[in-house]
Each structure stands twice: as structure tokens, then as C-alpha cells.
PDB file of C-alpha atoms in Angstrom:
ATOM      1  CA  MET A   1      12.032  -7.672  30.559  1.00 43.00           C
ATOM      2  CA  PRO A   2      11.909  -6.309  26.984  1.00 50.00           C
ATOM      3  CA  GLU A   3      10.714  -2.758  26.576  1.00 54.00           C
ATOM      4  CA  GLU A   4       6.994  -2.634  25.830  1.00 54.00           C
ATOM      5  CA  LYS A   5       6.219  -1.236  22.394  1.00 55.00           C
ATOM      6  CA  SER A   6       3.462   1.323  22.061  1.00 61.00           C
ATOM      7  CA  LEU A   7       2.001   3.771  19.592  1.00 61.00           C
ATOM      8  CA  SER A   8       2.498   7.499  19.848  1.00 68.00           C
ATOM      9  CA  THR A   9      -0.544   9.612  20.700  1.00 72.00           C
ATOM     10  CA  PHE A  10      -0.957  10.611  17.058  1.00 70.00           C
ATOM     11  CA  GLU A  11      -0.695   7.001  15.845  1.00 67.00           C
ATOM     12  CA  LYS A  12      -3.057   5.773  18.566  1.00 73.00           C
ATOM     13  CA  TYR A  13      -5.806   8.075  17.314  1.00 77.00           C
ATOM     14  CA  LEU A  14      -4.987   7.800  13.609  1.00 74.00           C
ATOM     15  CA  ALA A  15      -8.476   6.442  12.880  1.00 78.00           C
ATOM     16  CA  VAL A  16      -9.932   9.609  14.422  1.00 86.00           C
ATOM     17  CA  TRP A  17      -7.778  11.865  12.245  1.00 85.00           C
ATOM     18  CA  VAL A  18      -8.690   9.864   9.132  1.00 81.00           C
ATOM     19  CA  ALA A  19     -12.399  10.098   9.966  1.00 87.00           C
ATOM     20  CA  ALA A  20     -12.065  13.843  10.584  1.00 89.00           C
ATOM     21  CA  CYS A  21     -10.332  14.370   7.233  1.00 87.00           C
ATOM     22  CA  MET A  22     -13.007  12.309   5.463  1.00 85.00           C
ATOM     23  CA  ALA A  23     -15.714  14.420   7.086  1.00 90.00           C
ATOM     24  CA  ALA A  24     -13.886  17.609   6.093  1.00 88.00           C
ATOM     25  CA  GLY A  25     -13.617  16.350   2.520  1.00 84.00           C
ATOM     26  CA  LEU A  26     -17.337  15.574   2.359  1.00 85.00           C
ATOM     27  CA  ILE A  27     -18.208  19.002   3.741  1.00 88.00           C
ATOM     28  CA  LEU A  28     -15.917  20.757   1.260  1.00 83.00           C
ATOM     29  CA  SER A  29     -17.328  18.759  -1.661  1.00 80.00           C
ATOM     30  CA  GLN A  30     -20.833  19.909  -0.744  1.00 83.00           C
ATOM     31  CA  THR A  31     -20.071  23.526   0.106  1.00 86.00           C
ATOM     32  CA  LEU A  32     -17.384  24.141  -2.533  1.00 81.00           C
ATOM     33  CA  PRO A  33     -18.117  21.681  -5.370  1.00 77.00           C
ATOM     34  CA  GLY A  34     -15.774  23.539  -7.694  1.00 80.00           C
ATOM     35  CA  ILE A  35     -12.777  22.164  -5.785  1.00 77.00           C
ATOM     36  CA  SER A  36     -13.677  18.514  -6.378  1.00 73.00           C
ATOM     37  CA  GLN A  37     -14.577  19.216  -9.998  1.00 77.00           C
ATOM     38  CA  ALA A  38     -11.228  20.902 -10.591  1.00 79.00           C
ATOM     39  CA  LEU A  39      -9.327  18.018  -8.972  1.00 76.00           C
ATOM     40  CA  ASN A  40     -11.306  15.391 -10.894  1.00 76.00           C
ATOM     41  CA  SER A  41     -10.616  17.163 -14.175  1.00 80.00           C
ATOM     42  CA  TRP A  42      -6.839  16.919 -13.700  1.00 81.00           C
ATOM     43  CA  GLN A  43      -6.219  13.539 -15.306  1.00 80.00           C
ATOM     44  CA  ILE A  44      -3.697  11.965 -17.635  1.00 78.00           C
ATOM     45  CA  ARG A  45      -4.948   8.964 -19.614  1.00 74.00           C
ATOM     46  CA  GLY A  46      -7.727   8.389 -17.104  1.00 70.00           C
ATOM     47  CA  ILE A  47      -5.445   8.539 -14.047  1.00 75.00           C
ATOM     48  CA  SER A  48      -6.072  11.261 -11.477  1.00 79.00           C
ATOM     49  CA  VAL A  49      -2.933  13.361 -11.037  1.00 82.00           C
ATOM     50  CA  PRO A  50      -3.782  14.595  -7.486  1.00 82.00           C
ATOM     51  CA  ILE A  51      -4.490  11.028  -6.337  1.00 80.00           C
ATOM     52  CA  GLY A  52      -1.309   9.857  -8.043  1.00 80.00           C
ATOM     53  CA  ILE A  53       0.779  12.461  -6.224  1.00 84.00           C
ATOM     54  CA  CYS A  54      -0.740  11.592  -2.845  1.00 82.00           C
ATOM     55  CA  LEU A  55      -0.338   7.849  -3.420  1.00 80.00           C
ATOM     56  CA  PHE A  56       3.294   8.327  -4.423  1.00 84.00           C
ATOM     57  CA  LEU A  57       3.954  10.314  -1.243  1.00 83.00           C
ATOM     58  CA  MET A  58       2.220   7.559   0.749  1.00 80.00           C
ATOM     59  CA  MET A  59       3.967   4.636  -0.928  1.00 79.00           C
ATOM     60  CA  TYR A  60       7.495   6.004  -1.348  1.00 84.00           C
ATOM     61  CA  PRO A  61       8.372   6.133   2.386  1.00 80.00           C
ATOM     62  CA  ALA A  62       6.938   2.645   2.905  1.00 75.00           C
ATOM     63  CA  LEU A  63       8.851   1.202  -0.036  1.00 77.00           C
ATOM     64  CA  LEU A  64      12.110   2.538   1.381  1.00 80.00           C
ATOM     65  CA  ASN A  65      11.833  -0.438   3.756  1.00 71.00           C
ATOM     66  CA  LEU A  66      12.059  -2.948   0.915  1.00 71.00           C
ATOM     67  CA  GLN A  67      15.135  -5.138   0.987  1.00 70.00           C
ATOM     68  CA  LEU A  68      15.269  -7.093  -2.247  1.00 66.00           C
ATOM     69  CA  ASP A  69      18.388  -8.904  -1.085  1.00 67.00           C
ATOM     70  CA  GLU A  70      16.284 -10.544   1.638  1.00 62.00           C
ATOM     71  CA  LEU A  71      14.317 -12.513  -0.973  1.00 65.00           C
ATOM     72  CA  LYS A  72      17.158 -15.027  -1.206  1.00 68.00           C
ATOM     73  CA  LYS A  73      16.119 -16.144   2.297  1.00 66.00           C
ATOM     74  CA  LEU A  74      12.597 -17.089   1.171  1.00 64.00           C
ATOM     75  CA  MET A  75      12.989 -20.847   1.460  1.00 67.00           C
ATOM     76  CA  ARG A  76      14.771 -20.805   4.813  1.00 74.00           C
ATOM     77  CA  ASN A  77      11.351 -20.596   6.450  1.00 74.00           C
ATOM     78  CA  PRO A  78       8.774 -21.381   3.742  1.00 79.00           C
ATOM     79  CA  LYS A  79       5.671 -21.724   5.946  1.00 82.00           C
ATOM     80  CA  PRO A  80       5.065 -17.947   6.430  1.00 80.00           C
ATOM     81  CA  ILE A  81       5.652 -17.421   2.711  1.00 83.00           C
ATOM     82  CA  PHE A  82       3.079 -20.040   1.709  1.00 86.00           C
ATOM     83  CA  LEU A  83       0.575 -18.639   4.213  1.00 86.00           C
ATOM     84  CA  THR A  84       1.154 -15.115   2.889  1.00 84.00           C
ATOM     85  CA  VAL A  85       0.672 -16.102  -0.749  1.00 87.00           C
ATOM     86  CA  ILE A  86      -2.406 -18.246  -0.042  1.00 91.00           C
ATOM     87  CA  SER A  87      -4.099 -15.625   2.156  1.00 90.00           C
ATOM     88  CA  ASN A  88      -3.328 -12.766  -0.251  1.00 89.00           C
ATOM     89  CA  TRP A  89      -4.119 -14.368  -3.585  1.00 91.00           C
ATOM     90  CA  ILE A  90      -6.642 -17.125  -2.776  1.00 91.00           C
ATOM     91  CA  VAL A  91      -8.463 -16.426   0.497  1.00 92.00           C
ATOM     92  CA  ALA A  92      -8.798 -12.633   0.135  1.00 90.00           C
ATOM     93  CA  PRO A  93     -10.174 -12.758  -3.453  1.00 88.00           C
ATOM     94  CA  ILE A  94     -12.710 -15.449  -2.498  1.00 89.00           C
ATOM     95  CA  VAL A  95     -13.880 -13.406   0.501  1.00 92.00           C
ATOM     96  CA  THR A  96     -14.104 -10.329  -1.731  1.00 89.00           C
ATOM     97  CA  VAL A  97     -16.390 -12.088  -4.220  1.00 87.00           C
ATOM     98  CA  ILE A  98     -18.583 -13.485  -1.427  1.00 90.00           C
ATOM     99  CA  LEU A  99     -18.986 -10.062   0.211  1.00 90.00           C
ATOM    100  CA  ALA A 100     -19.792  -8.434  -3.133  1.00 87.00           C
ATOM    101  CA  ARG A 101     -22.475 -11.006  -3.949  1.00 85.00           C
ATOM    102  CA  ILE A 102     -24.069 -10.773  -0.514  1.00 90.00           C
ATOM    103  CA  PHE A 103     -24.055  -7.035   0.128  1.00 91.00           C
ATOM    104  CA  LEU A 104     -23.427  -5.105  -3.097  1.00 88.00           C
ATOM    105  CA  VAL A 105     -25.581  -6.633  -5.820  1.00 85.00           C
ATOM    106  CA  GLY A 106     -26.496  -3.893  -8.293  1.00 85.00           C
ATOM    107  CA  TYR A 107     -23.843  -1.443  -7.062  1.00 88.00           C
ATOM    108  CA  ASP A 108     -21.117  -1.929  -9.644  1.00 89.00           C
ATOM    109  CA  GLN A 109     -18.922   0.978  -8.540  1.00 88.00           C
ATOM    110  CA  LEU A 110     -18.886  -0.257  -4.946  1.00 89.00           C
ATOM    111  CA  ILE A 111     -18.135  -3.789  -6.133  1.00 90.00           C
ATOM    112  CA  VAL A 112     -15.146  -2.549  -8.142  1.00 90.00           C
ATOM    113  CA  SER A 113     -13.942  -0.554  -5.124  1.00 87.00           C
ATOM    114  CA  LEU A 114     -14.181  -3.666  -2.939  1.00 90.00           C
ATOM    115  CA  ILE A 115     -12.305  -5.730  -5.523  1.00 90.00           C
ATOM    116  CA  LEU A 116      -9.546  -3.128  -5.844  1.00 87.00           C
ATOM    117  CA  LEU A 117      -9.104  -3.228  -2.073  1.00 86.00           C
ATOM    118  CA  GLY A 118      -9.473  -6.980  -1.603  1.00 87.00           C
ATOM    119  CA  ALA A 119      -6.964  -7.826  -4.331  1.00 87.00           C
ATOM    120  CA  SER A 120      -4.251  -5.598  -2.841  1.00 84.00           C
ATOM    121  CA  PRO A 121      -2.008  -7.270  -0.232  1.00 82.00           C
ATOM    122  CA  CYS A 122      -0.858  -5.229   2.738  1.00 74.00           C
ATOM    123  CA  THR A 123       2.669  -3.840   2.494  1.00 67.00           C
ATOM    124  CA  ALA A 124       4.014  -1.245   4.917  1.00 62.00           C
ATOM    125  CA  MET A 125       1.575  -1.942   7.757  1.00 65.00           C
ATOM    126  CA  VAL A 126       2.960  -5.489   8.021  1.00 69.00           C
ATOM    127  CA  LEU A 127       6.108  -3.948   9.476  1.00 64.00           C
ATOM    128  CA  VAL A 128       4.139  -1.767  11.895  1.00 63.00           C
ATOM    129  CA  TRP A 129       1.975  -4.564  13.298  1.00 68.00           C
ATOM    130  CA  GLY A 130       4.912  -6.959  13.407  1.00 68.00           C
ATOM    131  CA  ASN A 131       6.954  -4.464  15.383  1.00 64.00           C
ATOM    132  CA  LEU A 132       4.136  -3.841  17.873  1.00 63.00           C
ATOM    133  CA  ALA A 133       3.681  -7.597  18.319  1.00 68.00           C
ATOM    134  CA  ASP A 134       7.432  -7.997  18.884  1.00 71.00           C
ATOM    135  CA  GLY A 135       7.468 -10.362  15.914  1.00 72.00           C
ATOM    136  CA  ASN A 136      10.223 -11.518  13.610  1.00 74.00           C
ATOM    137  CA  GLN A 137      11.067  -8.314  11.772  1.00 71.00           C
ATOM    138  CA  GLU A 138      13.403 -10.072   9.362  1.00 73.00           C
ATOM    139  CA  GLN A 139      10.499 -12.280   8.270  1.00 76.00           C
ATOM    140  CA  ASN A 140       8.225  -9.237   8.109  1.00 75.00           C
ATOM    141  CA  VAL A 141      10.636  -7.495   5.747  1.00 74.00           C
ATOM    142  CA  ILE A 142      10.734 -10.595   3.526  1.00 77.00           C
ATOM    143  CA  ASN A 143       6.917 -10.820   3.482  1.00 78.00           C
ATOM    144  CA  THR A 144       6.540  -7.113   2.733  1.00 78.00           C
ATOM    145  CA  THR A 145       9.025  -7.286  -0.121  1.00 79.00           C
ATOM    146  CA  LEU A 146       7.283 -10.371  -1.515  1.00 81.00           C
ATOM    147  CA  ASN A 147       3.875  -8.672  -1.271  1.00 83.00           C
ATOM    148  CA  THR A 148       5.088  -5.645  -3.194  1.00 81.00           C
ATOM    149  CA  LEU A 149       6.655  -7.704  -5.967  1.00 83.00           C
ATOM    150  CA  THR A 150       3.637  -9.999  -6.340  1.00 87.00           C
ATOM    151  CA  ILE A 151       1.343  -6.965  -6.613  1.00 87.00           C
ATOM    152  CA  MET A 152       3.297  -5.907  -9.693  1.00 86.00           C
ATOM    153  CA  ILE A 153       2.687  -9.308 -11.313  1.00 88.00           C
ATOM    154  CA  LEU A 154      -0.671 -10.548 -10.009  1.00 90.00           C
ATOM    155  CA  TYR A 155      -2.755  -7.500  -9.092  1.00 90.00           C
ATOM    156  CA  ALA A 156      -3.998  -6.526 -12.558  1.00 89.00           C
ATOM    157  CA  PRO A 157      -4.838 -10.125 -13.599  1.00 91.00           C
ATOM    158  CA  MET A 158      -6.619 -10.752 -10.279  1.00 91.00           C
ATOM    159  CA  VAL A 159      -8.728  -7.587 -10.533  1.00 91.00           C
ATOM    160  CA  SER A 160      -9.576  -8.463 -14.145  1.00 90.00           C
ATOM    161  CA  LEU A 161     -10.625 -11.970 -13.068  1.00 90.00           C
ATOM    162  CA  LEU A 162     -12.791 -10.785 -10.167  1.00 89.00           C
ATOM    163  CA  THR A 163     -14.522  -8.044 -12.158  1.00 89.00           C
ATOM    164  CA  GLY A 164     -15.077 -10.576 -14.941  1.00 87.00           C
ATOM    165  CA  ILE A 165     -16.769 -12.924 -12.471  1.00 83.00           C
ATOM    166  CA  GLN A 166     -19.083 -10.042 -11.553  1.00 83.00           C
ATOM    167  CA  ASN A 167     -19.638  -9.212 -15.259  1.00 86.00           C
ATOM    168  CA  ILE A 168     -18.335  -5.676 -14.755  1.00 87.00           C
ATOM    169  CA  PRO A 169     -16.285  -4.264 -17.659  1.00 88.00           C
ATOM    170  CA  ILE A 170     -13.093  -2.377 -16.788  1.00 86.00           C
ATOM    171  CA  ASP A 171     -10.329  -0.736 -18.787  1.00 85.00           C
ATOM    172  CA  ARG A 172      -7.461  -3.210 -18.389  1.00 85.00           C
ATOM    173  CA  GLY A 173      -5.015  -0.794 -19.977  1.00 85.00           C
ATOM    174  CA  ILE A 174      -5.660   1.849 -17.320  1.00 84.00           C
ATOM    175  CA  LEU A 175      -5.529  -0.867 -14.652  1.00 86.00           C
ATOM    176  CA  ALA A 176      -2.081  -2.037 -15.767  1.00 86.00           C
ATOM    177  CA  LEU A 177      -0.862   1.547 -16.120  1.00 86.00           C
ATOM    178  CA  SER A 178      -2.122   2.332 -12.609  1.00 84.00           C
ATOM    179  CA  VAL A 179      -0.090  -0.547 -11.168  1.00 86.00           C
ATOM    180  CA  ILE A 180       3.037   0.766 -12.872  1.00 85.00           C
ATOM    181  CA  VAL A 181       2.417   4.364 -11.786  1.00 83.00           C
ATOM    182  CA  PHE A 182       1.192   3.792  -8.234  1.00 83.00           C
ATOM    183  CA  ILE A 183       3.347   0.786  -7.246  1.00 83.00           C
ATOM    184  CA  GLY A 184       6.165   0.388  -9.741  1.00 86.00           C
ATOM    185  CA  THR A 185       7.277   4.022  -9.803  1.00 87.00           C
ATOM    186  CA  PRO A 186       7.565   4.566  -6.017  1.00 86.00           C
ATOM    187  CA  MET A 187       9.174   1.123  -5.656  1.00 84.00           C
ATOM    188  CA  LEU A 188      11.835   1.943  -8.254  1.00 87.00           C
ATOM    189  CA  VAL A 189      12.419   5.463  -6.923  1.00 89.00           C
ATOM    190  CA  GLY A 190      12.571   4.126  -3.365  1.00 86.00           C
ATOM    191  CA  TYR A 191      15.079   1.425  -4.261  1.00 86.00           C
ATOM    192  CA  LEU A 192      17.352   3.742  -6.250  1.00 89.00           C
ATOM    193  CA  SER A 193      17.186   6.651  -3.793  1.00 90.00           C
ATOM    194  CA  LYS A 194      17.888   4.320  -0.867  1.00 89.00           C
ATOM    195  CA  LYS A 195      21.001   2.949  -2.555  1.00 88.00           C
ATOM    196  CA  TYR A 196      22.187   6.437  -3.482  1.00 91.00           C
ATOM    197  CA  ILE A 197      21.587   7.972  -0.046  1.00 92.00           C
ATOM    198  CA  ILE A 198      23.262   5.099   1.802  1.00 91.00           C
ATOM    199  CA  SER A 199      26.264   5.257  -0.526  1.00 91.00           C
ATOM    200  CA  THR A 200      26.654   9.029  -0.107  1.00 93.00           C
ATOM    201  CA  ARG A 201      25.431   9.758   3.441  1.00 90.00           C
ATOM    202  CA  GLY A 202      25.644   6.391   5.160  1.00 90.00           C
ATOM    203  CA  GLU A 203      23.055   3.957   6.504  1.00 87.00           C
ATOM    204  CA  THR A 204      22.842   5.675   9.893  1.00 90.00           C
ATOM    205  CA  TRP A 205      21.795   9.013   8.376  1.00 92.00           C
ATOM    206  CA  PHE A 206      19.346   7.220   6.091  1.00 89.00           C
ATOM    207  CA  SER A 207      17.725   5.258   8.938  1.00 85.00           C
ATOM    208  CA  GLU A 208      17.743   7.921  11.640  1.00 86.00           C
ATOM    209  CA  THR A 209      17.215  11.140   9.663  1.00 89.00           C
ATOM    210  CA  TYR A 210      15.949  10.668   6.116  1.00 89.00           C
ATOM    211  CA  ARG A 211      13.455   7.839   6.551  1.00 84.00           C
ATOM    212  CA  PRO A 212      11.707   9.348   9.630  1.00 82.00           C
ATOM    213  CA  ALA A 213      11.430  12.692   7.809  1.00 84.00           C
ATOM    214  CA  VAL A 214       9.755  11.267   4.706  1.00 84.00           C
ATOM    215  CA  GLY A 215       7.599   9.091   6.953  1.00 76.00           C
ATOM    216  CA  LYS A 216       5.898  12.250   8.216  1.00 77.00           C
ATOM    217  CA  ILE A 217       5.164  13.210   4.612  1.00 79.00           C
ATOM    218  CA  SER A 218       3.512   9.818   4.161  1.00 76.00           C
ATOM    219  CA  ILE A 219       1.122  10.479   7.054  1.00 73.00           C
ATOM    220  CA  ALA A 220       0.232  13.901   5.621  1.00 76.00           C
ATOM    221  CA  ALA A 221      -0.477  12.340   2.213  1.00 75.00           C
ATOM    222  CA  LEU A 222      -2.632   9.654   3.842  1.00 72.00           C
ATOM    223  CA  LEU A 223      -4.767  12.254   5.596  1.00 75.00           C
ATOM    224  CA  THR A 224      -5.053  14.303   2.402  1.00 72.00           C
TER     225      THR A 224
END
């Protein structure tokens, strides 16, 4: 029988740790408001530097899993690809608009937050859930790579379309810049650093030493 896959104790209670960190953040913002004000003031062209740093540390380890060479296998099994594209860029946006119109009428900031989330396909967690389900990891890698690349192309136009439907103005320049900074930069750095490390230290060291180490940084950034 194949070995049963399971989460570690920390991963099993990740939702608890996230909730605890959120509660700690709310308490700090109320008791020490100067901290949140100082963090919010650290911006470059409307983009929060602290959030950018944390998102980079979250995304970089995940994007080390990208295998662009796998995209040439897209049409070997097209059904999962079509389902991925349709669910990410048709079903999810429609559901987002429906939820916004039912529950969030009059709350523009919450609507924008929902749209930003609903228009963003899942990336790294596809690999986690696929592994736990003992799924086809080769297909998962292809889907994850496709998701990341389509975000670069379709995310900003989709968010602009959905906010336009809700008659909510947004700064499209900052939106496009955010995609480049938060997705494009860690993707490029991840791709280049992966190639360099494998060429200098070998794939075994990369897979067994480097990637697990930076993965722990990703969890810390998530909780921050």
C-alpha cells in the first residue's frame, strides 16, 4: 500500500496560527496605533513596502516550483488545462460579482478586496493539495505554471473589468505595477536563482536543502 500522506502538526493547525496572528495584529493596531501608521506611511508610488517585502518572501519559495519547460506538455492532456482556465477566468469572476452584489452593496473597499481575491488563481497551494490527494504532480506543476503566467497577462484586465462593472474607480497604473512587483519580480528571481543554484550546487542540494529552507521563510512571511 502507498504511504499515507499527512500534514505536519504545524501545517495541520495553520488556520489557528493565522487567526492568532490576525488577532495579535488587531490588538497591536488598537493599543499601539503608531506602528500601523508608520508601516502604512512607507510606500513607493502607492505600493506598501512592508507588504511588498512580505509578499515577495511568500511568493518566491512557491515560484521556485515553476517549471516553464513543462508548458510544452500542455496539449498532451488538454482537459485539465481547459477546466483550469475556465474556472479561474470565467467561473471565479462571475461568482465574485454575484457575491459582491448580494452581500457588499455600498461597501466599495470590501468589494475591491473581494475582486482582488476572486480574480487571482491559486498557485503554490495547488501543489500542496495535489500532493495530499496523491494526484498527478506533473499535471499540478503544469497547472501551477500556467496559473502564474496567466496572472501576469489577465489579472490586471480582469480586475479592471470587474471593478468597472461595480462602477468603482481604481488606479490601473498602480494595479499593473503591483502585478509586476508582487508576481513578476519573485517569478523572475525564482526562475533565475533556481537555474543558478542547480548549475552550481546541483539539483539534489536545491531540492533537499535550499528549497525547504526558504519554504520556512515563506510561512513566517505569511503569518506576518
